[in-house]
mmCIF file of N, CA and C in Angstrom:
data_model
loop_
_atom_site.group_PDB
_atom_site.id
_atom_site.type_symbol
_atom_site.label_atom_id
_atom_site.label_comp_id
_atom_site.label_asym_id
_atom_site.label_seq_id
_atom_site.Cartn_x
_atom_site.Cartn_y
_atom_site.Cartn_z
ATOM 1 N N MET A 1 3.001 -14.207 15.472
ATOM 2 C CA MET A 1 3.528 -14.396 14.132
ATOM 3 C C MET A 1 4.725 -13.467 13.958
ATOM 4 N N LYS A 2 5.854 -14.042 13.607
ATOM 5 C CA LYS A 2 7.072 -13.257 13.506
ATOM 6 C C LYS A 2 7.517 -13.038 12.065
ATOM 7 N N ASN A 3 6.732 -13.446 11.117
ATOM 8 C CA ASN A 3 7.120 -13.305 9.721
ATOM 9 C C ASN A 3 6.433 -12.077 9.118
ATOM 10 N N TYR A 4 6.845 -10.912 9.613
ATOM 11 C CA TYR A 4 6.224 -9.662 9.203
ATOM 12 C C TYR A 4 6.578 -9.272 7.770
ATOM 13 N N ASN A 5 7.745 -9.696 7.282
ATOM 14 C CA ASN A 5 8.141 -9.340 5.924
ATOM 15 C C ASN A 5 7.213 -9.960 4.884
ATOM 16 N N VAL A 6 6.723 -11.151 5.146
ATOM 17 C CA VAL A 6 5.792 -11.804 4.216
ATOM 18 C C VAL A 6 4.461 -11.062 4.205
ATOM 19 N N LEU A 7 3.967 -10.687 5.373
ATOM 20 C CA LEU A 7 2.714 -9.941 5.449
ATOM 21 C C LEU A 7 2.848 -8.574 4.782
ATOM 22 N N SER A 8 4.000 -7.943 4.933
ATOM 23 C CA SER A 8 4.241 -6.660 4.284
ATOM 24 C C SER A 8 4.276 -6.807 2.774
ATOM 25 N N THR A 9 4.860 -7.877 2.287
ATOM 26 C CA THR A 9 4.891 -8.139 0.848
ATOM 27 C C THR A 9 3.485 -8.425 0.313
ATOM 28 N N ILE A 10 2.674 -9.119 1.086
ATOM 29 C CA ILE A 10 1.297 -9.391 0.683
ATOM 30 C C ILE A 10 0.512 -8.083 0.596
ATOM 31 N N CYS A 11 0.701 -7.195 1.557
ATOM 32 C CA CYS A 11 0.027 -5.886 1.508
ATOM 33 C C CYS A 11 0.455 -5.098 0.279
ATOM 34 N N LEU A 12 1.730 -5.147 -0.063
ATOM 35 C CA LEU A 12 2.221 -4.453 -1.250
ATOM 36 C C LEU A 12 1.637 -5.082 -2.518
ATOM 37 N N GLY A 13 1.515 -6.400 -2.548
ATOM 38 C CA GLY A 13 0.921 -7.081 -3.690
ATOM 39 C C GLY A 13 -0.548 -6.736 -3.876
ATOM 40 N N ILE A 14 -1.291 -6.674 -2.783
ATOM 41 C CA ILE A 14 -2.699 -6.293 -2.867
ATOM 42 C C ILE A 14 -2.829 -4.870 -3.383
ATOM 43 N N PHE A 15 -1.942 -3.982 -2.930
ATOM 44 C CA PHE A 15 -1.964 -2.615 -3.441
ATOM 45 C C PHE A 15 -1.721 -2.589 -4.938
ATOM 46 N N PHE A 16 -0.734 -3.325 -5.418
ATOM 47 C CA PHE A 16 -0.431 -3.318 -6.852
ATOM 48 C C PHE A 16 -1.585 -3.894 -7.672
ATOM 49 N N ILE A 17 -2.259 -4.901 -7.156
ATOM 50 C CA ILE A 17 -3.413 -5.463 -7.867
ATOM 51 C C ILE A 17 -4.537 -4.435 -7.956
ATOM 52 N N LEU A 18 -4.858 -3.776 -6.840
ATOM 53 C CA LEU A 18 -5.909 -2.760 -6.860
ATOM 54 C C LEU A 18 -5.525 -1.574 -7.737
ATOM 55 N N PHE A 19 -4.254 -1.186 -7.687
ATOM 56 C CA PHE A 19 -3.795 -0.057 -8.486
ATOM 57 C C PHE A 19 -3.855 -0.378 -9.975
ATOM 58 N N SER A 20 -3.464 -1.584 -10.354
ATOM 59 C CA SER A 20 -3.517 -1.957 -11.763
ATOM 60 C C SER A 20 -4.961 -2.062 -12.250
ATOM 61 N N LEU A 21 -5.868 -2.522 -11.399
ATOM 62 C CA LEU A 21 -7.276 -2.546 -11.763
ATOM 63 C C LEU A 21 -7.812 -1.140 -11.964
ATOM 64 N N MET A 22 -7.377 -0.206 -11.118
ATOM 65 C CA MET A 22 -7.818 1.173 -11.254
ATOM 66 C C MET A 22 -7.276 1.792 -12.541
ATOM 67 N N ILE A 23 -6.029 1.537 -12.857
ATOM 68 C CA ILE A 23 -5.409 2.086 -14.060
ATOM 69 C C ILE A 23 -6.077 1.531 -15.315
ATOM 70 N N ASN A 24 -6.462 0.262 -15.304
ATOM 71 C CA ASN A 24 -7.080 -0.365 -16.468
ATOM 72 C C ASN A 24 -8.549 -0.020 -16.625
ATOM 73 N N GLY A 25 -9.125 0.723 -15.702
ATOM 74 C CA GLY A 25 -10.490 1.195 -15.837
ATOM 75 C C GLY A 25 -11.552 0.233 -15.362
ATOM 76 N N VAL A 26 -11.202 -0.686 -14.493
ATOM 77 C CA VAL A 26 -12.191 -1.608 -13.955
ATOM 78 C C VAL A 26 -13.093 -0.839 -12.991
ATOM 79 N N SER A 27 -14.389 -0.983 -13.144
ATOM 80 C CA SER A 27 -15.337 -0.278 -12.289
ATOM 81 C C SER A 27 -15.531 -1.065 -10.994
ATOM 82 N N PHE A 28 -15.361 -0.386 -9.886
ATOM 83 C CA PHE A 28 -15.583 -1.014 -8.590
ATOM 84 C C PHE A 28 -17.034 -0.870 -8.148
ATOM 85 N N GLY A 29 -17.815 -0.120 -8.904
ATOM 86 C CA GLY A 29 -19.221 0.070 -8.577
ATOM 87 C C GLY A 29 -19.402 0.837 -7.287
ATOM 88 N N SER A 30 -20.223 0.305 -6.411
ATOM 89 C CA SER A 30 -20.490 0.982 -5.142
ATOM 90 C C SER A 30 -19.345 0.811 -4.145
ATOM 91 N N LEU A 31 -18.383 -0.022 -4.465
ATOM 92 C CA LEU A 31 -17.235 -0.234 -3.574
ATOM 93 C C LEU A 31 -16.043 0.642 -3.937
ATOM 94 N N GLY A 32 -16.260 1.676 -4.737
ATOM 95 C CA GLY A 32 -15.168 2.528 -5.201
ATOM 96 C C GLY A 32 -14.444 3.239 -4.078
ATOM 97 N N LYS A 33 -15.197 3.810 -3.131
ATOM 98 C CA LYS A 33 -14.568 4.526 -2.021
ATOM 99 C C LYS A 33 -13.801 3.572 -1.116
ATOM 100 N N ILE A 34 -14.352 2.390 -0.925
ATOM 101 C CA ILE A 34 -13.668 1.395 -0.096
ATOM 102 C C ILE A 34 -12.376 0.952 -0.763
ATOM 103 N N ALA A 35 -12.398 0.791 -2.083
ATOM 104 C CA ALA A 35 -11.195 0.390 -2.812
ATOM 105 C C ALA A 35 -10.123 1.469 -2.724
ATOM 106 N N ILE A 36 -10.512 2.729 -2.832
ATOM 107 C CA ILE A 36 -9.539 3.813 -2.763
ATOM 108 C C ILE A 36 -8.972 3.944 -1.354
ATOM 109 N N ILE A 37 -9.816 3.803 -0.349
ATOM 110 C CA ILE A 37 -9.320 3.857 1.033
ATOM 111 C C ILE A 37 -8.383 2.691 1.311
ATOM 112 N N SER A 38 -8.724 1.502 0.818
ATOM 113 C CA SER A 38 -7.853 0.343 1.033
ATOM 114 C C SER A 38 -6.536 0.486 0.265
ATOM 115 N N MET A 39 -6.566 1.192 -0.886
ATOM 116 C CA MET A 39 -5.315 1.425 -1.608
ATOM 117 C C MET A 39 -4.405 2.367 -0.836
ATOM 118 N N PHE A 40 -4.944 3.147 0.060
ATOM 119 C CA PHE A 40 -4.126 3.995 0.925
ATOM 120 C C PHE A 40 -3.691 3.246 2.186
ATOM 121 N N LEU A 41 -4.566 2.395 2.718
ATOM 122 C CA LEU A 41 -4.271 1.715 3.987
ATOM 123 C C LEU A 41 -3.333 0.519 3.847
ATOM 124 N N PHE A 42 -3.398 -0.209 2.724
ATOM 125 C CA PHE A 42 -2.532 -1.382 2.576
ATOM 126 C C PHE A 42 -1.045 -1.017 2.578
ATOM 127 N N PRO A 43 -0.594 0.013 1.838
ATOM 128 C CA PRO A 43 0.824 0.360 1.935
ATOM 129 C C PRO A 43 1.219 0.902 3.317
ATOM 130 N N LEU A 44 0.284 1.611 3.968
ATOM 131 C CA LEU A 44 0.570 2.102 5.321
ATOM 132 C C LEU A 44 0.753 0.937 6.288
ATOM 133 N N PHE A 45 -0.157 -0.022 6.221
ATOM 134 C CA PHE A 45 -0.070 -1.215 7.063
ATOM 135 C C PHE A 45 1.177 -2.034 6.720
ATOM 136 N N GLY A 46 1.497 -2.102 5.416
ATOM 137 C CA GLY A 46 2.686 -2.832 4.979
ATOM 138 C C GLY A 46 3.971 -2.190 5.465
ATOM 139 N N ALA A 47 4.018 -0.853 5.497
ATOM 140 C CA ALA A 47 5.213 -0.162 5.992
ATOM 141 C C ALA A 47 5.401 -0.404 7.491
ATOM 142 N N VAL A 48 4.298 -0.398 8.227
ATOM 143 C CA VAL A 48 4.386 -0.659 9.668
ATOM 144 C C VAL A 48 4.858 -2.088 9.913
ATOM 145 N N LEU A 49 4.298 -3.038 9.169
ATOM 146 C CA LEU A 49 4.731 -4.431 9.327
ATOM 147 C C LEU A 49 6.168 -4.627 8.861
ATOM 148 N N GLY A 50 6.571 -3.894 7.829
ATOM 149 C CA GLY A 50 7.947 -3.990 7.355
ATOM 150 C C GLY A 50 8.951 -3.508 8.383
ATOM 151 N N MET A 51 8.578 -2.475 9.125
ATOM 152 C CA MET A 51 9.479 -1.979 10.174
ATOM 153 C C MET A 51 9.602 -2.960 11.338
ATOM 154 N N LYS A 52 8.572 -3.783 11.541
ATOM 155 C CA LYS A 52 8.624 -4.775 12.612
ATOM 156 C C LYS A 52 9.363 -6.042 12.193
ATOM 157 N N GLY A 53 9.687 -6.161 10.914
ATOM 158 C CA GLY A 53 10.297 -7.383 10.383
ATOM 159 C C GLY A 53 11.706 -7.620 10.892
ATOM 160 N N LYS A 54 12.260 -8.744 10.436
ATOM 161 C CA LYS A 54 13.614 -9.106 10.836
ATOM 162 C C LYS A 54 14.623 -8.124 10.275
ATOM 163 N N LYS A 55 15.722 -8.003 10.959
ATOM 164 C CA LYS A 55 16.769 -7.094 10.514
ATOM 165 C C LYS A 55 17.389 -7.602 9.216
ATOM 166 N N GLY A 56 17.807 -6.676 8.393
ATOM 167 C CA GLY A 56 18.438 -7.040 7.141
ATOM 168 C C GLY A 56 18.008 -6.109 6.034
ATOM 169 N N ILE A 57 18.528 -6.389 4.862
ATOM 170 C CA ILE A 57 18.230 -5.528 3.724
ATOM 171 C C ILE A 57 16.808 -5.723 3.227
ATOM 172 N N GLY A 58 16.244 -6.912 3.395
ATOM 173 C CA GLY A 58 14.868 -7.169 2.961
ATOM 174 C C GLY A 58 13.871 -6.303 3.702
ATOM 175 N N LYS A 59 14.139 -6.074 4.986
ATOM 176 C CA LYS A 59 13.273 -5.219 5.791
ATOM 177 C C LYS A 59 13.201 -3.826 5.198
ATOM 178 N N TRP A 60 14.330 -3.279 4.831
ATOM 179 C CA TRP A 60 14.374 -1.914 4.328
ATOM 180 C C TRP A 60 13.847 -1.813 2.911
ATOM 181 N N VAL A 61 14.067 -2.828 2.102
ATOM 182 C CA VAL A 61 13.543 -2.805 0.730
ATOM 183 C C VAL A 61 12.015 -2.817 0.757
ATOM 184 N N ILE A 62 11.429 -3.704 1.545
ATOM 185 C CA ILE A 62 9.975 -3.786 1.640
ATOM 186 C C ILE A 62 9.397 -2.512 2.233
ATOM 187 N N THR A 63 10.029 -1.979 3.251
ATOM 188 C CA THR A 63 9.533 -0.751 3.870
ATOM 189 C C THR A 63 9.594 0.420 2.905
ATOM 190 N N ILE A 64 10.682 0.557 2.170
ATOM 191 C CA ILE A 64 10.819 1.661 1.215
ATOM 192 C C ILE A 64 9.817 1.514 0.075
ATOM 193 N N LEU A 65 9.604 0.289 -0.420
ATOM 194 C CA LEU A 65 8.611 0.076 -1.475
ATOM 195 C C LEU A 65 7.204 0.422 -1.007
ATOM 196 N N ASN A 66 6.877 0.052 0.224
ATOM 197 C CA ASN A 66 5.560 0.397 0.766
ATOM 198 C C ASN A 66 5.423 1.902 0.955
ATOM 199 N N LEU A 67 6.468 2.569 1.379
ATOM 200 C CA LEU A 67 6.398 4.019 1.539
ATOM 201 C C LEU A 67 6.278 4.724 0.192
ATOM 202 N N ILE A 68 6.966 4.218 -0.821
ATOM 203 C CA ILE A 68 6.834 4.789 -2.167
ATOM 204 C C ILE A 68 5.398 4.611 -2.664
ATOM 205 N N ALA A 69 4.822 3.439 -2.434
ATOM 206 C CA ALA A 69 3.435 3.201 -2.837
ATOM 207 C C ALA A 69 2.488 4.117 -2.070
ATOM 208 N N LEU A 70 2.739 4.321 -0.790
ATOM 209 C CA LEU A 70 1.896 5.192 0.023
ATOM 210 C C LEU A 70 1.970 6.636 -0.467
ATOM 211 N N PHE A 71 3.170 7.124 -0.733
ATOM 212 C CA PHE A 71 3.322 8.502 -1.204
ATOM 213 C C PHE A 71 2.758 8.685 -2.600
ATOM 214 N N SER A 72 2.894 7.674 -3.444
ATOM 215 C CA SER A 72 2.368 7.812 -4.804
ATOM 216 C C SER A 72 0.844 7.853 -4.803
ATOM 217 N N ILE A 73 0.180 7.016 -4.025
ATOM 218 C CA ILE A 73 -1.276 7.051 -3.997
ATOM 219 C C ILE A 73 -1.759 8.306 -3.298
ATOM 220 N N GLY A 74 -1.035 8.784 -2.318
ATOM 221 C CA GLY A 74 -1.379 10.053 -1.683
ATOM 222 C C GLY A 74 -1.266 11.210 -2.655
ATOM 223 N N TYR A 75 -0.237 11.190 -3.485
ATOM 224 C CA TYR A 75 -0.046 12.236 -4.492
ATOM 225 C C TYR A 75 -1.151 12.184 -5.541
ATOM 226 N N ILE A 76 -1.507 10.987 -5.972
ATOM 227 C CA ILE A 76 -2.573 10.839 -6.964
ATOM 228 C C ILE A 76 -3.914 11.312 -6.390
ATOM 229 N N LEU A 77 -4.179 10.974 -5.136
ATOM 230 C CA LEU A 77 -5.432 11.419 -4.501
ATOM 231 C C LEU A 77 -5.455 12.927 -4.336
ATOM 232 N N THR A 78 -4.318 13.522 -4.048
ATOM 233 C CA THR A 78 -4.247 14.971 -3.936
ATOM 234 C C THR A 78 -4.484 15.637 -5.279
ATOM 235 N N LEU A 79 -3.897 15.086 -6.342
ATOM 236 C CA LEU A 79 -4.095 15.647 -7.670
ATOM 237 C C LEU A 79 -5.534 15.525 -8.143
ATOM 238 N N SER A 80 -6.171 14.427 -7.794
ATOM 239 C CA SER A 80 -7.544 14.223 -8.269
ATOM 240 C C SER A 80 -8.558 14.970 -7.433
ATOM 241 N N GLY A 81 -8.167 15.470 -6.282
ATOM 242 C CA GLY A 81 -9.086 16.199 -5.429
ATOM 243 C C GLY A 81 -9.866 15.320 -4.485
ATOM 244 N N MET A 82 -9.604 14.017 -4.487
ATOM 245 C CA MET A 82 -10.354 13.127 -3.600
ATOM 246 C C MET A 82 -9.855 13.241 -2.169
ATOM 247 N N GLY A 83 -8.646 13.728 -1.984
ATOM 248 C CA GLY A 83 -8.149 13.909 -0.628
ATOM 249 C C GLY A 83 -8.842 15.044 0.094
ATOM 250 N N GLU A 84 -9.434 15.969 -0.655
ATOM 251 C CA GLU A 84 -10.105 17.108 -0.058
ATOM 252 C C GLU A 84 -11.577 16.836 0.220
ATOM 253 N N ALA A 85 -12.157 15.886 -0.472
ATOM 254 C CA ALA A 85 -13.603 15.651 -0.329
ATOM 255 C C ALA A 85 -13.928 14.930 0.955
#
């Protein structure tokens, strides 16, 4: 499969959906840790797929957006203390 930019965009979309659910206070129940780990892994996976994508400005836009999402969730986890547990 050579359409890595689409897969990277899907990973970014899944991150935004999970992040918006977390912000709105939706309870994940017993899947809370899995949801938080996936919110960290989807942007990481999306950035890797974005770097493998076709050359052009779209590649860099998707990669930068995924990296911003990765750093923001990492910062939030650090502030909340979940990164240390």
